[in-house]
PDB file of C-alpha atoms in Angstrom:
ATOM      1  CA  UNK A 539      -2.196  16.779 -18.621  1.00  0.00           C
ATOM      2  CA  UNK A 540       0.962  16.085 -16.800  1.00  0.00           C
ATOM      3  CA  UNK A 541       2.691  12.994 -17.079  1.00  0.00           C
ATOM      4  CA  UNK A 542       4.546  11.811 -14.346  1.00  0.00           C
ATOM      5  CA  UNK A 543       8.457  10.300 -14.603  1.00  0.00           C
ATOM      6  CA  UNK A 544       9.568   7.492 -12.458  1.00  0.00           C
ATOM      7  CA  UNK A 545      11.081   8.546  -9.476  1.00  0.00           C
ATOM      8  CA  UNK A 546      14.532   6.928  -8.248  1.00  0.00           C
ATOM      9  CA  UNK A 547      14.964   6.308  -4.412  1.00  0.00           C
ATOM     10  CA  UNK A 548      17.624   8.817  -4.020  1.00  0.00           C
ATOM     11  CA  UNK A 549      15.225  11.391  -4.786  1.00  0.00           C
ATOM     12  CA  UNK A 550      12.310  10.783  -2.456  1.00  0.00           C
ATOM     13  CA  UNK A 551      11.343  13.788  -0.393  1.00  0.00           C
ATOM     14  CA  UNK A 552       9.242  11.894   2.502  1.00  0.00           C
ATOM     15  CA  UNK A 553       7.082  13.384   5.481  1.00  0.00           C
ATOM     16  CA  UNK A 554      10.445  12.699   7.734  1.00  0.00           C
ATOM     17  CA  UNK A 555      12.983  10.642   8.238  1.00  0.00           C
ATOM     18  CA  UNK A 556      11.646   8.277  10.004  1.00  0.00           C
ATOM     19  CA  UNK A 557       8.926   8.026   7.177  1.00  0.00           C
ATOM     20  CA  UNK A 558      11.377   8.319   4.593  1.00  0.00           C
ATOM     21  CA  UNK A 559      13.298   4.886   6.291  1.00  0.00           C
ATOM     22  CA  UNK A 560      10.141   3.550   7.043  1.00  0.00           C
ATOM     23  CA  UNK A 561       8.957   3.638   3.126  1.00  0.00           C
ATOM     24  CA  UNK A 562      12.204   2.091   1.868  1.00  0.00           C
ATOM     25  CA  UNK A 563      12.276  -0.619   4.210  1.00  0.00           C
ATOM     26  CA  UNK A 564       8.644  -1.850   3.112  1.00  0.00           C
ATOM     27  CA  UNK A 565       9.897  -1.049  -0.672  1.00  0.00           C
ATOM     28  CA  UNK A 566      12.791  -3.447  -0.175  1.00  0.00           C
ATOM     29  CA  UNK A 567      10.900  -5.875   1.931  1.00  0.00           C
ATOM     30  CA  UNK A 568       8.100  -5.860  -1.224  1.00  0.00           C
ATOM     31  CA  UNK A 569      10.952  -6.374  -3.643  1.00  0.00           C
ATOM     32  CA  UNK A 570      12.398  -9.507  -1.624  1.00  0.00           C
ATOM     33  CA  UNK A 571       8.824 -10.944  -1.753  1.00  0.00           C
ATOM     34  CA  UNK A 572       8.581 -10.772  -5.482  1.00  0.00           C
ATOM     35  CA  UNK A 573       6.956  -7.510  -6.133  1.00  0.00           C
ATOM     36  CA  UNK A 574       8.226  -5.101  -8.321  1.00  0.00           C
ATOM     37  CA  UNK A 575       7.374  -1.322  -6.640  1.00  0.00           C
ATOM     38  CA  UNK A 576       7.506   1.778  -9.474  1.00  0.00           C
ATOM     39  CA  UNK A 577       7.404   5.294  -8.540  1.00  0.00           C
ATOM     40  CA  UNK A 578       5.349   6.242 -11.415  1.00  0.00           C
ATOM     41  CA  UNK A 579       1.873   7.199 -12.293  1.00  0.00           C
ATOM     42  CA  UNK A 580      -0.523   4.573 -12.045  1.00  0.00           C
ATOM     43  CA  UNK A 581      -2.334   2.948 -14.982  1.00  0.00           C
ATOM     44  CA  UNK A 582      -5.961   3.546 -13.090  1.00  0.00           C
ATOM     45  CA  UNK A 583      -6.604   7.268 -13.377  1.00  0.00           C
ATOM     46  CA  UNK A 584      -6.665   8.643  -9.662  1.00  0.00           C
ATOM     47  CA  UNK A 585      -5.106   5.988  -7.979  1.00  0.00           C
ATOM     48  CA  UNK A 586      -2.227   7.187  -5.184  1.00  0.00           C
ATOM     49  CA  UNK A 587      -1.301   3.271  -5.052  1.00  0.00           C
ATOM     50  CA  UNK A 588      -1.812   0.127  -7.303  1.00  0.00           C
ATOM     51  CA  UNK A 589      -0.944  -3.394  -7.276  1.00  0.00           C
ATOM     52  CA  UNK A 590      -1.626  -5.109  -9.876  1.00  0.00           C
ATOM     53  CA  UNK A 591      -2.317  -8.840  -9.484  1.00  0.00           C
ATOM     54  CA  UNK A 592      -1.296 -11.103 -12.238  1.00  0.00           C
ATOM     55  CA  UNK A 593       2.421  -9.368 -12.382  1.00  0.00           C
ATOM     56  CA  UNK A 594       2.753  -8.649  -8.507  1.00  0.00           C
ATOM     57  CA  UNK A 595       3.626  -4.868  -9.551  1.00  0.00           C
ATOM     58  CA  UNK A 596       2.791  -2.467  -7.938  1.00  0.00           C
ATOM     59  CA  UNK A 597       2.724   1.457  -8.345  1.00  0.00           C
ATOM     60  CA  UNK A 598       2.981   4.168  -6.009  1.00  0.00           C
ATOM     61  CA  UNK A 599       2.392   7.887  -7.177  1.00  0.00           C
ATOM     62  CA  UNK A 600       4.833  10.189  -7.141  1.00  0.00           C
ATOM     63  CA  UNK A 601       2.470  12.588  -6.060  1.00  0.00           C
ATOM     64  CA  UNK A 602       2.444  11.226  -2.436  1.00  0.00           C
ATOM     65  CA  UNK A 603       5.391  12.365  -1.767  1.00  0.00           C
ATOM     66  CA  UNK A 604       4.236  16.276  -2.097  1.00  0.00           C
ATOM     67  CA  UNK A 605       1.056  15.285  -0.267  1.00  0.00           C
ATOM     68  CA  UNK A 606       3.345  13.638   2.248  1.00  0.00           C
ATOM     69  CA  UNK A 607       1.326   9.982   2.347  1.00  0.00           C
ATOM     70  CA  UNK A 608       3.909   8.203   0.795  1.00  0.00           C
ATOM     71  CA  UNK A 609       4.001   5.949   3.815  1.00  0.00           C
ATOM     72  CA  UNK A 610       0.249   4.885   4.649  1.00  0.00           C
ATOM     73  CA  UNK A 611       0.064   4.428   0.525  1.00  0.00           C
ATOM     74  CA  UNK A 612       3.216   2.121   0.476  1.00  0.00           C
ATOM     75  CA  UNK A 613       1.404   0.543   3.524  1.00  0.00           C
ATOM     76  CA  UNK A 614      -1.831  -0.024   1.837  1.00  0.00           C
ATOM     77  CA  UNK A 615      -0.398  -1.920  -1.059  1.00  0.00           C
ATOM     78  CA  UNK A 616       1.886  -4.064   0.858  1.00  0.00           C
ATOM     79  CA  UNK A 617      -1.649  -4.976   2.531  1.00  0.00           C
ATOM     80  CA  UNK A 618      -2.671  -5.868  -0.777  1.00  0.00           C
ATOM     81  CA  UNK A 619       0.383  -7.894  -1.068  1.00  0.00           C
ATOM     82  CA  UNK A 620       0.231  -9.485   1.777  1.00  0.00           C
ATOM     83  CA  UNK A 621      -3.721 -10.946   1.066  1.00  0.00           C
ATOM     84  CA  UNK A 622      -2.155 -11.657  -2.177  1.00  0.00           C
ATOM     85  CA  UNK A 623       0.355 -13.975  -0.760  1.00  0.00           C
ATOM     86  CA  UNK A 624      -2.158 -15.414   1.637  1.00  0.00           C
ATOM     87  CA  UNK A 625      -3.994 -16.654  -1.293  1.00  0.00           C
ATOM     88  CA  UNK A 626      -1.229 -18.021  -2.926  1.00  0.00           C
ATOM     89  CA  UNK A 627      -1.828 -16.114  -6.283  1.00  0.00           C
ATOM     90  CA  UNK A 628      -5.576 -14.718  -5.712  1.00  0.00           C
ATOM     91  CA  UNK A 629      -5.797 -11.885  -3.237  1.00  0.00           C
ATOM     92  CA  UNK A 630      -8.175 -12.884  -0.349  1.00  0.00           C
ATOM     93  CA  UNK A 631      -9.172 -10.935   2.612  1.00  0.00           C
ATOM     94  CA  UNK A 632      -6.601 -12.153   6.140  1.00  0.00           C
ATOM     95  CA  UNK A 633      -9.629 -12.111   8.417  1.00  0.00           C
ATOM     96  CA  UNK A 634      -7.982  -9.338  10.434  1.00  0.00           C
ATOM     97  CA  UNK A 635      -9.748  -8.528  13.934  1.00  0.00           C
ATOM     98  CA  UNK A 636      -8.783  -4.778  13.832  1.00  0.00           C
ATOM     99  CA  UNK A 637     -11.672  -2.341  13.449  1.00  0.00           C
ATOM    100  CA  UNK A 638     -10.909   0.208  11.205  1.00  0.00           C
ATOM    101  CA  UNK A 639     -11.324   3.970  12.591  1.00  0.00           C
ATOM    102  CA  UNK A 640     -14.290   5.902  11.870  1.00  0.00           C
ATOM    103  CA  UNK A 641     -12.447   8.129   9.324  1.00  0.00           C
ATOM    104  CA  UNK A 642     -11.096   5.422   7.261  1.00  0.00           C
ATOM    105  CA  UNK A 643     -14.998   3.979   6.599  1.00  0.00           C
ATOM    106  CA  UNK A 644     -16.258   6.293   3.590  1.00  0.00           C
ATOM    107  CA  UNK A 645     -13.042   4.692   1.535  1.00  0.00           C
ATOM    108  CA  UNK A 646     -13.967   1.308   1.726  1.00  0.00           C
ATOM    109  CA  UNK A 647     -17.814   1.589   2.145  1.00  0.00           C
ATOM    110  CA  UNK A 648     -18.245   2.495  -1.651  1.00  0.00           C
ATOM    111  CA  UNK A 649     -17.132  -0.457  -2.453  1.00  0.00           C
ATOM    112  CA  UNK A 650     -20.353  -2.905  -3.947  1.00  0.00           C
ATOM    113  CA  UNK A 651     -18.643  -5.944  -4.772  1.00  0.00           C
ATOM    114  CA  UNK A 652     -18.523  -7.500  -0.811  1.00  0.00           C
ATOM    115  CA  UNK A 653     -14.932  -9.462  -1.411  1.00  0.00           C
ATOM    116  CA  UNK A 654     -13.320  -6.267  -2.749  1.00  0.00           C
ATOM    117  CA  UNK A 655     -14.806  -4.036   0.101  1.00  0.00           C
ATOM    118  CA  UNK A 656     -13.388  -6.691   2.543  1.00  0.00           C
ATOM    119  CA  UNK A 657      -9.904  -6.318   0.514  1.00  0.00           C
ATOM    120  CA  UNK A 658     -10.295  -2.285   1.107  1.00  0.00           C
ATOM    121  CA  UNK A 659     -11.380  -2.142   4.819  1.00  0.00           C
ATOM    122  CA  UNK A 660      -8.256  -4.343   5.784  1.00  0.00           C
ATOM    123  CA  UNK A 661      -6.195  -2.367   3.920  1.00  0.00           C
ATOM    124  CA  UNK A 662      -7.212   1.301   5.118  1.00  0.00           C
ATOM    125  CA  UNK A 663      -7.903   0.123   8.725  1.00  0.00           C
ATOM    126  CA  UNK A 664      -4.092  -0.916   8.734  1.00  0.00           C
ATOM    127  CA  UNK A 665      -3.061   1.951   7.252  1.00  0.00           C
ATOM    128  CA  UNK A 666      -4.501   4.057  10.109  1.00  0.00           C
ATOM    129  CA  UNK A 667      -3.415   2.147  13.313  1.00  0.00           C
ATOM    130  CA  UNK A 668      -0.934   3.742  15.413  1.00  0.00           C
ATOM    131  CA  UNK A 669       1.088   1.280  14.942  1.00  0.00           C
ATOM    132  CA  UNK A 670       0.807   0.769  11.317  1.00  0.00           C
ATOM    133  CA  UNK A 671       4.550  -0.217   9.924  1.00  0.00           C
ATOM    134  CA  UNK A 672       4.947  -2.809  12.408  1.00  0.00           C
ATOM    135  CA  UNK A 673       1.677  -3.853  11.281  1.00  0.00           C
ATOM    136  CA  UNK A 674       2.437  -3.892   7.805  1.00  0.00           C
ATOM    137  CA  UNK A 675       6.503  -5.167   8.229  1.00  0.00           C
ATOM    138  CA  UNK A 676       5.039  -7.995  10.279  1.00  0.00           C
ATOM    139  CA  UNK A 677       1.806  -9.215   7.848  1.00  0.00           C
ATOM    140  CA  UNK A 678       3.908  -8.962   5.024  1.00  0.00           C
ATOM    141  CA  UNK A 679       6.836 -11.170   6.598  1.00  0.00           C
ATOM    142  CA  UNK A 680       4.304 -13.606   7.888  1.00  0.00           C
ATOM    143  CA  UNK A 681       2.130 -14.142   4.641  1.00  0.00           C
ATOM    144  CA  UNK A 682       4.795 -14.353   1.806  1.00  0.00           C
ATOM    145  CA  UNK A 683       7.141 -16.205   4.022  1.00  0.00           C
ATOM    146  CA  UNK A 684      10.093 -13.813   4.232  1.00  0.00           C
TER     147      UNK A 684
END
């Protein structure tokens, strides 16, 4: 099995640019709200992204990178982080009106437990809006107060 090392920022190989900015800006913005971001494997087995609730840390795969979604994964948990601020320590849904797109349904329609499927469809229907970092920049400023 390979084991993943943590990555450090300066050697992120991103999509682009743009997506390369984009994912350090949400990193940093994470980091002012609290959250502590690791480029490292994540402790559930399969996982591209984590956050983990009760120590507001939160891992992204290195493996993203070479699959080139770091940026909707880094999205996806600061989604998470966002409903986690919202609920002021327990991660609620943010009643978002967006409808998710019809490719992003089979990842959160698995789901059984109703609150955690409602957790998941807000976080991949963000994820694939056009307009998805603003999304993400702006829910995350707005719900932990940054």
């Amino acid at each position: 099995m390979t084991r993943y090392q943590p990555v450090e920022n300066n050697k992120i190989l991103a999509q682009n640019r743009e997506n390369n900015q984009q994912f350090n800006q949400l990193k940093q913005e994470l980091e002012k709200a609290g959250f502590e971001v690791i480029l490292a494997l994540p402790p559930k087995r399969g996982a591209y992204g984590l956050l983990q609730v009760t120590t507001k840390k939160i891992w992204i795969n290195p493996v993203v990178f070479d699959l080139h979604i770091a940026l909707p994964t880094i999205i996806h948990e600061s989604v998470h982080a966002s409903q986690l601020c919202a609920g002021k320590g327990e991660i609620t849904a943010l009643g978002l009106t967006l409808e998710p797109i019809n490719q992003a349904r089979p990842f959160f329609q698995g789901y059984r437990d109703i609150h955690r499927k409602d957790l998941e469809r807000e976080a991949y229907t963000v994820q694939t809006q056009p307009n998805r970092f603003e999304l993400a920049l702006s829910l995350l400023r707005e719900k932990c107060q940054l």
